[in-house]
Amino acid sequence: MDVLPYLVAVWIFLVGCYGLATSRNLIHAVGCLAVCQSATYVLLLAVGYRDDATAPVFSDLEPGSRPVVDPVVQALALTDVVVGATVTALLLALVIQVAKRHGTVDPDELSELRG
Amino acid sequence: MNPRTRLCLVAVGGAGLAALLVAACLRLPDFGGDSHPYGERAVRASLARQTANTIASVNFDQRAFDTMGEMTILFAAVVGCVVLLRQTRDEHRDRPEPADVAPPVRRYSLIVLPVALVVGLYVIAHGQLSPGGGFQGGVVAATALHLLYLGADYRALERVRPVGLYEVGDAVAASAYLVTGLAGLIGGTAFLANTLLPYGTFNALSSGGTVPLLNAAVGMEVACAVVLLLARFLDQAVEIEEESGK
């Protein structure tokens, strides 16, 4: 199956979306967003994969002696991991404040504004 | 909207999205195929600039401007966390009581702490040569400090972690990246263009022109950012208590 890795990424993304839409807990929703994001890692790394290739690092590899996987998508996935972690931290900080001010983390109960 | 109609709506939208995504997947290049035009060009450019780790070259040379944007997101997220998690008027700080730590845990974490710290710094320093770099090494170095919280207690961690200093460090690292980029302008080329420094010998510590400098700046920023984030969350968990009777 040539498209199976891409379909896995699609599946992970849709599972994350389903979790986001049906979530009854904001912490759970932040986790689902992280699941959606990990789908992009799977997609990126699947796009960059190459049969019989090795990592694009030439410190112990003669340049040109072996095929290497696509370094561009690896760099994209790498920066996204750290940025995603800090953005998740920001969202969790928001959840802490929501829980303190409203006493609930259920998004359905958060319908009114409060200062 | 009641949960039932919402679920129906999600099912309809999800089915449409799934159909579109699957159709897109079928048109993608074959998995594991040989055609990677961008990858081949990136490898060639990286070798031309004496950077052994192509991923570091992509991040800090070929798309250094993009990495600056990502670094800014990181910085903004940390500032947002610091603002959101500060102590409010109806809260007060309680000094945490020291807790007993099992001797094996204490021994293990105190042995691993220096090792983990050195590994983190090594990964940052060798970002242009071996797998790793500022993003990963920064996280390793920052989490190494928190072994002190596991092995000793919160007060010991506070002593090695003056939060104010790390806030300054975060800002200094972000500016260092900008200043390295601006140095290119003064040198008569473009912003963040890697033409200022000699490219050095292949596979040596001082190779890749400005790549090691930008890498170090990002490493410092990520380390400071992770320390700050964990400090704020630990504050919330350990120190800040809500005023009683409210």
Short mmCIF file of C-alpha atoms in Angstrom, two decimals:
data_model
loop_
_atom_site.label_atom_id
_atom_site.label_comp_id
_atom_site.label_asym_id
_atom_site.label_seq_id
_atom_site.Cartn_x
_atom_site.Cartn_y
_atom_site.Cartn_z
CA MET A 1 0.00 0.00 0.00
CA ASP A 2 1.66 3.16 -1.18
CA VAL A 3 -0.77 5.58 0.41
CA LEU A 4 -1.22 3.91 3.80
CA PRO A 5 1.11 6.30 5.75
CA TYR A 6 -0.77 9.31 4.36
CA LEU A 7 -4.08 7.74 5.28
CA VAL A 8 -2.79 7.15 8.81
CA ALA A 9 -2.09 10.89 9.06
CA VAL A 10 -5.61 11.68 7.80
CA TRP A 11 -7.09 9.26 10.34
CA ILE A 12 -5.12 10.74 13.26
CA PHE A 13 -6.22 14.24 12.21
CA LEU A 14 -9.89 13.27 12.01
CA VAL A 15 -9.75 11.48 15.38
CA GLY A 16 -8.33 14.67 16.90
CA CYS A 17 -11.08 16.77 15.29
CA TYR A 18 -13.77 14.41 16.58
CA GLY A 19 -12.28 14.67 20.08
CA LEU A 20 -12.21 18.48 19.87
CA ALA A 21 -15.85 18.66 18.79
CA THR A 22 -17.22 16.28 21.42
CA SER A 23 -14.93 17.27 24.29
CA ARG A 24 -16.57 18.01 27.65
CA ASN A 25 -13.34 19.04 29.32
CA LEU A 26 -10.96 21.79 28.24
CA ILE A 27 -7.84 19.83 29.22
CA HIS A 28 -9.10 16.98 27.06
CA ALA A 29 -9.67 19.49 24.23
CA VAL A 30 -6.06 20.73 24.47
CA GLY A 31 -4.92 17.11 24.29
CA CYS A 32 -7.05 16.58 21.17
CA LEU A 33 -5.46 19.63 19.55
CA ALA A 34 -2.06 18.02 20.21
CA VAL A 35 -3.35 14.86 18.48
CA CYS A 36 -4.39 16.92 15.43
CA GLN A 37 -0.94 18.46 15.39
CA SER A 38 0.83 15.10 15.56
CA ALA A 39 -1.05 14.13 12.38
CA THR A 40 0.99 16.80 10.58
CA TYR A 41 4.23 15.21 11.82
CA VAL A 42 3.17 11.84 10.44
CA LEU A 43 2.23 13.44 7.11
CA LEU A 44 5.47 15.44 6.86
CA LEU A 45 7.71 12.50 7.69
CA ALA A 46 5.76 10.24 5.30
CA VAL A 47 6.21 12.77 2.50
CA GLY A 48 9.95 12.94 3.15
CA TYR A 49 10.55 9.20 3.50
CA ARG A 50 12.67 7.42 0.93
CA ASP A 51 13.31 3.70 0.66
CA ASP A 52 16.73 2.48 1.91
CA ALA A 53 17.74 6.01 2.87
CA THR A 54 19.38 7.24 6.04
CA ALA A 55 19.31 10.47 8.09
CA PRO A 56 20.49 13.62 6.24
CA VAL A 57 23.46 14.13 8.58
CA PHE A 58 26.91 13.85 7.04
CA SER A 59 29.12 13.87 10.14
CA ASP A 60 29.71 10.12 9.79
CA LEU A 61 28.48 9.56 6.25
CA GLU A 62 30.32 10.13 2.99
CA PRO A 63 28.23 12.68 1.04
CA GLY A 64 26.65 10.97 -1.95
CA SER A 65 27.38 7.43 -0.79
CA ARG A 66 23.79 6.70 0.28
CA PRO A 67 20.44 8.29 -0.42
CA VAL A 68 19.14 10.43 2.43
CA VAL A 69 15.56 11.22 3.43
CA ASP A 70 14.17 14.70 2.74
CA PRO A 71 15.72 17.13 5.27
CA VAL A 72 13.24 19.95 4.53
CA VAL A 73 10.20 18.21 6.02
CA GLN A 74 12.28 16.98 8.97
CA ALA A 75 13.25 20.57 9.76
CA LEU A 76 9.58 21.60 9.55
CA ALA A 77 8.51 18.82 11.93
CA LEU A 78 11.37 19.60 14.33
CA THR A 79 10.55 23.27 14.89
CA ASP A 80 6.86 22.47 15.09
CA VAL A 81 7.42 20.07 17.99
CA VAL A 82 8.94 22.74 20.25
CA VAL A 83 6.59 25.52 19.16
CA GLY A 84 3.63 23.15 19.60
CA ALA A 85 4.78 22.31 23.13
CA THR A 86 4.92 25.96 24.18
CA VAL A 87 1.57 26.77 22.59
CA THR A 88 0.07 23.78 24.44
CA ALA A 89 1.55 25.24 27.63
CA LEU A 90 -0.11 28.58 26.85
CA LEU A 91 -3.49 26.89 26.32
CA LEU A 92 -3.14 24.92 29.56
CA ALA A 93 -2.34 28.18 31.39
CA LEU A 94 -5.59 29.59 29.97
CA VAL A 95 -7.45 26.50 31.22
CA ILE A 96 -6.01 27.01 34.72
CA GLN A 97 -7.32 30.57 34.79
CA VAL A 98 -10.72 29.52 33.41
CA ALA A 99 -10.99 26.84 36.09
CA LYS A 100 -10.11 29.38 38.78
CA ARG A 101 -12.51 32.09 37.62
CA HIS A 102 -15.47 29.93 36.62
CA GLY A 103 -14.98 26.82 38.70
CA THR A 104 -15.51 24.54 35.70
CA VAL A 105 -13.58 23.21 32.71
CA ASP A 106 -16.64 22.12 30.72
CA PRO A 107 -16.82 24.31 27.59
CA ASP A 108 -20.63 23.97 27.46
CA GLU A 109 -20.98 25.68 30.83
CA LEU A 110 -18.76 28.59 29.85
CA SER A 111 -21.41 30.65 28.09
CA GLU A 112 -21.39 33.91 30.04
CA LEU A 113 -18.75 36.59 30.29
CA ARG A 114 -17.23 37.37 33.64
CA GLY A 115 -14.59 39.96 34.50
CA MET B 1 -27.25 23.53 20.00
CA ASN B 2 -27.86 20.21 21.71
CA PRO B 3 -25.11 17.55 21.65
CA ARG B 4 -27.03 15.35 19.21
CA THR B 5 -27.32 17.90 16.39
CA ARG B 6 -23.74 18.94 17.02
CA LEU B 7 -22.57 15.36 16.60
CA CYS B 8 -24.55 15.07 13.34
CA LEU B 9 -22.96 18.29 12.08
CA VAL B 10 -19.48 17.00 13.03
CA ALA B 11 -20.21 13.70 11.24
CA VAL B 12 -21.27 15.48 8.02
CA GLY B 13 -18.32 17.90 8.09
CA GLY B 14 -15.88 15.17 9.07
CA ALA B 15 -17.05 12.90 6.24
CA GLY B 16 -16.61 15.72 3.73
CA LEU B 17 -13.15 16.55 5.07
CA ALA B 18 -12.18 12.86 5.07
CA ALA B 19 -13.25 12.48 1.45
CA LEU B 20 -11.23 15.53 0.41
CA LEU B 21 -8.15 14.43 2.36
CA VAL B 22 -8.25 10.87 0.98
CA ALA B 23 -8.62 12.25 -2.55
CA ALA B 24 -5.58 14.47 -1.87
CA CYS B 25 -3.58 11.51 -0.50
CA LEU B 26 -4.19 9.48 -3.65
CA ARG B 27 -2.56 12.24 -5.71
CA LEU B 28 0.51 12.59 -3.47
CA PRO B 29 3.87 11.22 -4.70
CA ASP B 30 4.43 7.54 -3.87
CA PHE B 31 5.50 6.76 -0.33
CA GLY B 32 9.24 6.10 -0.14
CA GLY B 33 9.76 7.25 -3.72
CA ASP B 34 12.98 8.60 -5.14
CA SER B 35 11.84 12.05 -6.21
CA HIS B 36 12.65 14.66 -3.55
CA PRO B 37 13.63 17.78 -5.49
CA TYR B 38 13.63 20.13 -2.49
CA GLY B 39 15.53 17.64 -0.35
CA GLU B 40 18.25 17.17 -2.95
CA ARG B 41 18.68 20.92 -3.38
CA ALA B 42 18.77 21.42 0.39
CA VAL B 43 21.48 18.76 0.77
CA ARG B 44 23.54 20.36 -2.01
CA ALA B 45 23.24 23.84 -0.47
CA SER B 46 24.12 22.49 2.97
CA LEU B 47 27.25 20.72 1.68
CA ALA B 48 28.29 23.84 -0.23
CA ARG B 49 28.22 25.74 3.06
CA GLN B 50 30.16 23.09 5.00
CA THR B 51 27.26 22.20 7.31
CA ALA B 52 27.28 18.48 8.09
CA ASN B 53 23.79 18.41 9.60
CA THR B 54 21.48 19.30 6.72
CA ILE B 55 18.53 19.86 9.03
CA ALA B 56 20.46 22.53 10.96
CA SER B 57 21.39 24.10 7.63
CA VAL B 58 17.74 24.15 6.54
CA ASN B 59 16.63 25.65 9.85
CA PHE B 60 19.30 28.25 10.45
CA ASP B 61 20.53 29.09 6.97
CA GLN B 62 18.12 28.26 4.16
CA ARG B 63 15.02 29.23 6.07
CA ALA B 64 16.51 31.23 8.93
CA PHE B 65 13.84 33.91 8.52
CA ASP B 66 11.14 31.29 9.07
CA THR B 67 12.89 30.04 12.18
CA MET B 68 12.87 33.62 13.45
CA GLY B 69 9.09 33.58 13.14
CA GLU B 70 8.89 30.31 15.03
CA MET B 71 11.18 31.69 17.71
CA THR B 72 8.86 34.68 18.04
CA ILE B 73 5.86 32.38 18.51
CA LEU B 74 7.80 30.59 21.23
CA PHE B 75 8.67 33.88 22.90
CA ALA B 76 5.09 35.14 22.69
CA ALA B 77 3.73 31.88 24.13
CA VAL B 78 6.09 32.14 27.08
CA VAL B 79 5.15 35.80 27.70
CA GLY B 80 1.49 34.78 27.54
CA CYS B 81 2.02 32.01 30.09
CA VAL B 82 3.91 34.31 32.44
CA VAL B 83 1.10 36.88 32.26
CA LEU B 84 -1.69 34.31 32.67
CA LEU B 85 -0.11 32.43 35.56
CA ARG B 86 0.97 35.31 37.79
CA GLN B 87 -0.30 35.67 41.32
CA THR B 88 -3.63 37.51 41.49
CA ARG B 89 -4.95 39.72 44.29
CA ASP B 90 -7.08 37.04 45.95
CA GLU B 91 -4.22 34.54 46.13
CA HIS B 92 -1.29 34.24 48.46
CA ARG B 93 1.94 32.30 48.47
CA ASP B 94 2.56 29.43 50.86
CA ARG B 95 6.08 28.27 51.49
CA PRO B 96 6.07 24.61 50.45
CA GLU B 97 7.10 22.15 53.14
CA PRO B 98 10.14 20.02 52.33
CA ALA B 99 9.08 16.46 51.60
CA ASP B 100 11.00 13.26 52.12
CA VAL B 101 12.63 11.78 49.03
CA ALA B 102 13.42 8.09 48.79
CA PRO B 103 17.24 7.69 48.92
CA PRO B 104 17.53 5.81 45.58
CA VAL B 105 15.55 8.57 43.82
CA ARG B 106 17.77 11.22 45.39
CA ARG B 107 20.99 9.38 44.47
CA TYR B 108 19.89 8.68 40.94
CA SER B 109 18.70 12.19 40.15
CA LEU B 110 21.80 13.83 41.64
CA ILE B 111 24.03 11.55 39.54
CA VAL B 112 22.02 12.06 36.36
CA LEU B 113 21.62 15.84 36.74
CA PRO B 114 25.16 16.89 35.69
CA VAL B 115 25.22 14.25 32.96
CA ALA B 116 21.91 15.45 31.53
CA LEU B 117 23.03 19.08 31.70
CA VAL B 118 26.27 18.32 29.82
CA VAL B 119 24.37 16.25 27.25
CA GLY B 120 21.99 19.16 26.68
CA LEU B 121 24.85 21.62 26.19
CA TYR B 122 26.66 19.13 23.93
CA VAL B 123 23.58 18.70 21.76
CA ILE B 124 23.26 22.50 21.41
CA ALA B 125 26.96 22.98 20.63
CA HIS B 126 27.06 20.20 18.02
CA GLY B 127 23.80 21.20 16.32
CA GLN B 128 25.54 21.92 13.01
CA LEU B 129 27.36 18.54 13.02
CA SER B 130 25.30 15.76 14.55
CA PRO B 131 21.57 15.16 15.02
CA GLY B 132 20.15 17.65 17.46
CA GLY B 133 20.54 21.39 17.79
CA GLY B 134 19.22 24.32 19.74
CA PHE B 135 15.60 23.21 19.93
CA GLN B 136 16.26 19.74 21.31
CA GLY B 137 19.35 20.54 23.39
CA GLY B 138 17.57 23.46 25.04
CA VAL B 139 14.76 21.20 26.23
CA VAL B 140 17.24 18.59 27.56
CA ALA B 141 19.30 21.21 29.43
CA ALA B 142 16.22 22.86 30.95
CA THR B 143 14.64 19.61 32.12
CA ALA B 144 17.99 18.54 33.62
CA LEU B 145 17.71 21.36 36.17
CA HIS B 146 14.35 20.02 37.29
CA LEU B 147 15.92 16.75 38.40
CA LEU B 148 16.86 18.81 41.44
CA TYR B 149 13.14 19.14 42.23
CA LEU B 150 12.75 15.36 42.09
CA GLY B 151 15.96 14.57 43.95
CA ALA B 152 16.08 17.32 46.56
CA ASP B 153 13.14 19.68 46.99
CA TYR B 154 11.51 22.81 45.67
CA ARG B 155 13.75 25.22 47.60
CA ALA B 156 16.90 23.66 46.16
CA LEU B 157 15.42 24.10 42.68
CA GLU B 158 14.59 27.74 43.43
CA ARG B 159 18.18 28.40 44.38
CA VAL B 160 19.56 27.26 40.99
CA ARG B 161 16.70 28.90 39.13
CA PRO B 162 16.42 32.66 39.66
CA VAL B 163 13.36 33.17 37.44
CA GLY B 164 14.17 36.82 36.72
CA LEU B 165 17.52 35.89 35.27
CA TYR B 166 15.93 33.34 32.93
CA GLU B 167 13.40 35.95 31.78
CA VAL B 168 16.29 38.23 30.86
CA GLY B 169 18.08 35.29 29.23
CA ASP B 170 15.04 34.50 27.10
CA ALA B 171 14.85 38.07 25.82
CA VAL B 172 18.63 38.31 25.28
CA ALA B 173 18.63 35.09 23.25
CA ALA B 174 15.75 36.29 21.07
CA SER B 175 17.59 39.58 20.45
CA ALA B 176 20.86 37.77 19.76
CA TYR B 177 19.16 36.00 16.87
CA LEU B 178 17.95 39.34 15.49
CA VAL B 179 21.34 40.98 15.97
CA THR B 180 23.07 38.12 14.11
CA GLY B 181 20.59 38.68 11.30
CA LEU B 182 21.17 42.43 11.31
CA ALA B 183 24.95 41.93 11.25
CA GLY B 184 24.42 40.62 7.71
CA LEU B 185 22.93 44.00 6.75
CA ILE B 186 25.94 45.83 8.17
CA GLY B 187 28.21 43.41 6.30
CA GLY B 188 26.53 44.48 3.07
CA THR B 189 24.26 41.47 2.37
CA ALA B 190 20.68 40.54 3.19
CA PHE B 191 19.02 40.04 6.58
CA LEU B 192 20.00 36.64 8.05
CA ALA B 193 22.03 35.76 4.94
CA ASN B 194 24.79 33.32 5.82
CA THR B 195 27.66 35.11 4.10
CA LEU B 196 29.23 37.02 6.97
CA LEU B 197 31.48 34.39 8.55
CA PRO B 198 33.86 31.95 6.84
CA TYR B 199 32.23 28.54 6.32
CA GLY B 200 35.14 26.75 8.02
CA THR B 201 36.18 23.11 7.57
CA PHE B 202 33.55 20.46 6.99
CA ASN B 203 32.64 18.47 10.09
CA ALA B 204 34.49 20.78 12.53
CA LEU B 205 32.85 22.68 15.41
CA SER B 206 33.36 26.04 13.70
CA SER B 207 31.70 25.16 10.39
CA GLY B 208 28.62 26.51 8.70
CA GLY B 209 29.15 30.27 9.03
CA THR B 210 26.42 31.83 11.19
CA VAL B 211 24.59 28.50 11.71
CA PRO B 212 26.31 27.74 15.08
CA LEU B 213 25.59 31.26 16.34
CA LEU B 214 21.88 31.15 15.47
CA ASN B 215 21.73 27.60 16.82
CA ALA B 216 23.21 28.71 20.15
CA ALA B 217 20.79 31.64 20.37
CA VAL B 218 17.82 29.31 19.80
CA GLY B 219 19.26 26.78 22.29
CA MET B 220 19.51 29.46 24.97
CA GLU B 221 16.03 30.75 24.24
CA VAL B 222 14.43 27.30 24.35
CA ALA B 223 16.24 26.40 27.59
CA CYS B 224 15.14 29.66 29.25
CA ALA B 225 11.60 29.28 27.89
CA VAL B 226 11.17 25.73 29.22
CA VAL B 227 12.57 26.72 32.63
CA LEU B 228 10.18 29.68 32.79
CA LEU B 229 7.13 27.66 31.73
CA LEU B 230 7.84 24.91 34.25
CA ALA B 231 8.53 27.51 36.94
CA ARG B 232 5.13 29.15 36.40
CA PHE B 233 3.25 25.86 36.39
CA LEU B 234 5.14 24.63 39.48
CA ASP B 235 4.31 27.93 41.20
CA GLN B 236 0.63 27.28 40.57
CA ALA B 237 0.84 23.71 41.80
CA VAL B 238 3.13 24.15 44.79
CA GLU B 239 3.12 27.72 46.04
CA ILE B 240 0.05 29.74 45.13
CA GLU B 241 -3.03 29.07 47.26
CA GLU B 242 -6.43 30.66 46.97
CA GLU B 243 -7.40 32.98 49.84
CA SER B 244 -9.62 31.05 52.24
CA GLY B 245 -13.20 32.26 52.71
CA LYS B 246 -13.64 33.41 49.11
#
